[in-house]
Short mmCIF file of C-alpha atoms in Angstrom, two decimals:
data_model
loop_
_atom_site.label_atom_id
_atom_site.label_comp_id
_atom_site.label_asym_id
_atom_site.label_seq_id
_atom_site.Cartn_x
_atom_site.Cartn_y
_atom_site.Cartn_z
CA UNK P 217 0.00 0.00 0.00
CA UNK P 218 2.75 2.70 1.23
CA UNK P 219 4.61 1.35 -2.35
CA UNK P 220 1.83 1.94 -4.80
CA UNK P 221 1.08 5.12 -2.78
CA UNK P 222 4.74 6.87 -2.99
CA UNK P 223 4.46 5.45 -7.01
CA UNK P 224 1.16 8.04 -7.64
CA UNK P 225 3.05 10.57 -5.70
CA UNK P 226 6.49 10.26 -7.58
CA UNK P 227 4.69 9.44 -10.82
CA UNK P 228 2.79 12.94 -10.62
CA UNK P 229 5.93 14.75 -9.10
CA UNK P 230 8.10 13.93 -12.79
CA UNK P 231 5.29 14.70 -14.87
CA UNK P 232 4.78 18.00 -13.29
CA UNK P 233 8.15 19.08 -13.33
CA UNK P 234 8.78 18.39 -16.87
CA UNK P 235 8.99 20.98 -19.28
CA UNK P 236 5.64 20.91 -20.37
CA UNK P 237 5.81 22.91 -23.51
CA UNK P 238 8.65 20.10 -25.11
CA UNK P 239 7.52 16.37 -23.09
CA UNK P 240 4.38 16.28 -22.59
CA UNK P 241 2.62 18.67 -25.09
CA UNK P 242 3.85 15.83 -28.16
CA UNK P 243 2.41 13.22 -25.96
CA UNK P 244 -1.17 14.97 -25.15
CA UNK P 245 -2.00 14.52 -29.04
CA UNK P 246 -1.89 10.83 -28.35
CA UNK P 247 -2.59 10.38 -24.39
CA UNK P 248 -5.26 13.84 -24.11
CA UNK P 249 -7.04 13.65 -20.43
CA UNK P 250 -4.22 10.80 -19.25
CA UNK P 251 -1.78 13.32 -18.83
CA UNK P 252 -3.85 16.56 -18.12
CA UNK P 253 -5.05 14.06 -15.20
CA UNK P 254 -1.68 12.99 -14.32
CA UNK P 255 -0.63 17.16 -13.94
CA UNK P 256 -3.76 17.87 -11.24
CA UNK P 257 -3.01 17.34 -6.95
CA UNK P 258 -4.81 14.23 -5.85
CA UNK P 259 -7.32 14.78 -3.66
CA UNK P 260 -6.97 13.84 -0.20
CA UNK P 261 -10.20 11.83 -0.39
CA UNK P 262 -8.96 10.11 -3.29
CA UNK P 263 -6.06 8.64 -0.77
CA UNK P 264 -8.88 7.95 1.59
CA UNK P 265 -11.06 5.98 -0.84
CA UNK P 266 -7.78 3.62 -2.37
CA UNK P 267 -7.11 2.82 1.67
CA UNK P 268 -11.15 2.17 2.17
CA UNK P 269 -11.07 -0.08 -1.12
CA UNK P 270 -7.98 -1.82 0.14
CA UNK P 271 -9.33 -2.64 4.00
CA UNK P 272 -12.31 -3.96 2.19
CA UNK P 273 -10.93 -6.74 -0.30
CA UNK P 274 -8.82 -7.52 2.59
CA UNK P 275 -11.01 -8.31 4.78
CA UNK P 276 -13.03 -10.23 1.86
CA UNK P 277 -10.18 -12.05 1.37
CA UNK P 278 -9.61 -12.66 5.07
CA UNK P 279 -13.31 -14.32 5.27
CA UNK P 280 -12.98 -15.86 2.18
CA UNK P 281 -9.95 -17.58 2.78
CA UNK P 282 -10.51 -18.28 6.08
CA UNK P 283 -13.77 -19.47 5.35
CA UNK P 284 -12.02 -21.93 2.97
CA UNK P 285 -9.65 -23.56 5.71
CA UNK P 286 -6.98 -21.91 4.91
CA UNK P 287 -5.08 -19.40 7.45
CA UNK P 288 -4.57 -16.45 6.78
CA UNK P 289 -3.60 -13.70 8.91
CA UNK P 290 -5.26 -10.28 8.33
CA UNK P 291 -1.16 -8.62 7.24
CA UNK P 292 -1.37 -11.37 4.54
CA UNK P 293 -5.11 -10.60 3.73
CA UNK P 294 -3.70 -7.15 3.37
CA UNK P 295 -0.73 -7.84 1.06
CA UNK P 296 -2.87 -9.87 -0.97
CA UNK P 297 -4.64 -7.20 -1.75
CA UNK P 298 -2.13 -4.52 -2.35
CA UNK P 299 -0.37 -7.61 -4.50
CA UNK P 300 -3.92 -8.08 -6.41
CA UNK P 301 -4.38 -4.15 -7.37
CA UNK P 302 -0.85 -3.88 -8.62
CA UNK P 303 -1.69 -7.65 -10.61
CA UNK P 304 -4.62 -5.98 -12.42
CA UNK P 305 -2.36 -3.01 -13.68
CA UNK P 306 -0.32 -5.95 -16.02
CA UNK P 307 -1.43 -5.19 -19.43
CA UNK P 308 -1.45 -8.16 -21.52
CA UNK P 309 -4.02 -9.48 -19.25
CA UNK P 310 -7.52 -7.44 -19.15
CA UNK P 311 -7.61 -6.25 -14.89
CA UNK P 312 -5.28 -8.68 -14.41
CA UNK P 313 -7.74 -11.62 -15.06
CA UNK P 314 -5.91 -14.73 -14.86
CA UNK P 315 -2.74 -13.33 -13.41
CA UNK P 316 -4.42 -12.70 -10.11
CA UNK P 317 -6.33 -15.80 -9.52
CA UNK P 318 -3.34 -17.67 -10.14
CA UNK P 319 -2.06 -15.88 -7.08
CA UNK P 320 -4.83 -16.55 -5.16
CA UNK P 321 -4.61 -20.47 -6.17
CA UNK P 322 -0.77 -20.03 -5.07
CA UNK P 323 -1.62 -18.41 -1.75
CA UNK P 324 -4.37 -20.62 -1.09
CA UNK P 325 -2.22 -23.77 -1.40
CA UNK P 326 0.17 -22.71 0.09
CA UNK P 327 -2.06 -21.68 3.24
CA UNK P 328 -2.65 -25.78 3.02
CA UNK P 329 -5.93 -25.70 1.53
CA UNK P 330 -6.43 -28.83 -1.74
CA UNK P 331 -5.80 -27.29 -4.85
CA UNK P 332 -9.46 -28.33 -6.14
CA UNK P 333 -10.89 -26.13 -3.04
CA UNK P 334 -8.18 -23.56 -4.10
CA UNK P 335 -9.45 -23.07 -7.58
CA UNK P 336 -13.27 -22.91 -6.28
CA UNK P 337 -11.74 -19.96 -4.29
CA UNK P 338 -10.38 -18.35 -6.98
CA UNK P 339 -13.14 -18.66 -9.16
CA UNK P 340 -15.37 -17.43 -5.89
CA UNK P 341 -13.69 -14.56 -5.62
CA UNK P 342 -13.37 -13.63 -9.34
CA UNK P 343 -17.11 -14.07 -9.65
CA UNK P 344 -18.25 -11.97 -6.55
CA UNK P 345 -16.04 -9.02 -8.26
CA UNK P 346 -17.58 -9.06 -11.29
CA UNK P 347 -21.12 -9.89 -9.56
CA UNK P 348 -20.06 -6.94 -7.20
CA UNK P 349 -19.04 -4.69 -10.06
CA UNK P 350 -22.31 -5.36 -11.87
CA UNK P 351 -24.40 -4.66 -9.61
CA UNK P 352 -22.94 -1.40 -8.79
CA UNK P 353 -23.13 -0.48 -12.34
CA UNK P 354 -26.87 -1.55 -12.43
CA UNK P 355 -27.21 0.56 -9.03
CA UNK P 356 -26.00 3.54 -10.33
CA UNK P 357 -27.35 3.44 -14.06
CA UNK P 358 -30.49 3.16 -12.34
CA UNK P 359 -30.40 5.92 -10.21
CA UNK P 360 -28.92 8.40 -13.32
CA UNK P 361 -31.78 7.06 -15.35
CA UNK P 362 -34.50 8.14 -12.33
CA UNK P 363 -32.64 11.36 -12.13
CA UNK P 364 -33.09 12.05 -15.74
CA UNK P 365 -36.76 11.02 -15.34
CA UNK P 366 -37.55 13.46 -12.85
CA UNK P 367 -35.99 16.12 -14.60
CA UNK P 368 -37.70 15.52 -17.38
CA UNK P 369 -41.08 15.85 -15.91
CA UNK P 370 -40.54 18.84 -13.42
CA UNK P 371 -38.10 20.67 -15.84
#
């Protein structure tokens, strides 16, 4: 967590003390809003809601796992997280699907759970994600859609 946090911060520190006029102006054409993005101060709530998203798949994973026979220790369940964020930033792999259930198979196994109750984890988690992500989505188009209703009516 402290690693992918000092990462932003040095990340945004070089690209705002380049010469803009020369570096980064013959890269907007291509990257636009990526870099523009990159330039602006991160909120503090934005560190506030990467920590909050952190404690929480940790503590899924904590339940999960443990639920599974396997122990693991909440500083595990916590760099298995941090591990799994900077796993879905690989590129050749789409969120790091793949790359980071094979971890989770590894640290299952290795936490002496069977490897067939190891890949029903993985596949558990992966599926509550994207169930998770869905239905968030859903939530939220929802919402925007009965927004735009009632504007629409008293507007």
């Amino acid at each position: 967590l402290l690693f992918l946090w000092v990462a932003m911060l040095t990340l945004r520190a070089v690209l705002t003390s380049l010469n803009t006029n020369q570096n980064i102006s013959d890269s907007e054409a291509v990257y636009g809003r990526f870099f523009t993005a990159l330039k602006e101060q991160i909120p503090m709530c934005a560190h506030i809601w990467f920590i909050m998203q952190l404690m929480l798949m940790s503590a899924v994973f904590y339940v999960a796992f443990n639920g599974f026979g396997a122990e693991l220790y909440w500083q595990l369940a916590v760099a298995l997280s941090s591990a799994t964020v900077l796993i879905s930033l690989i590129a050749f792999a789409p969120n790091g699907i793949g790359v980071s259930d094979g971890l989770w198979v590894i640290v299952a196994t290795q936490a002496g759970v069977s490897l067939d109750k190891s890949v029903a984890l993985a596949l558990l988690l992966r599926i509550s994600h994207l169930l998770g992500v869905s239905l968030l989505y859903a939530s939220l188009w929802c919402l925007h859609k009965l927004d735009n209703s009632r504007r629409d009516t008293h507007g």
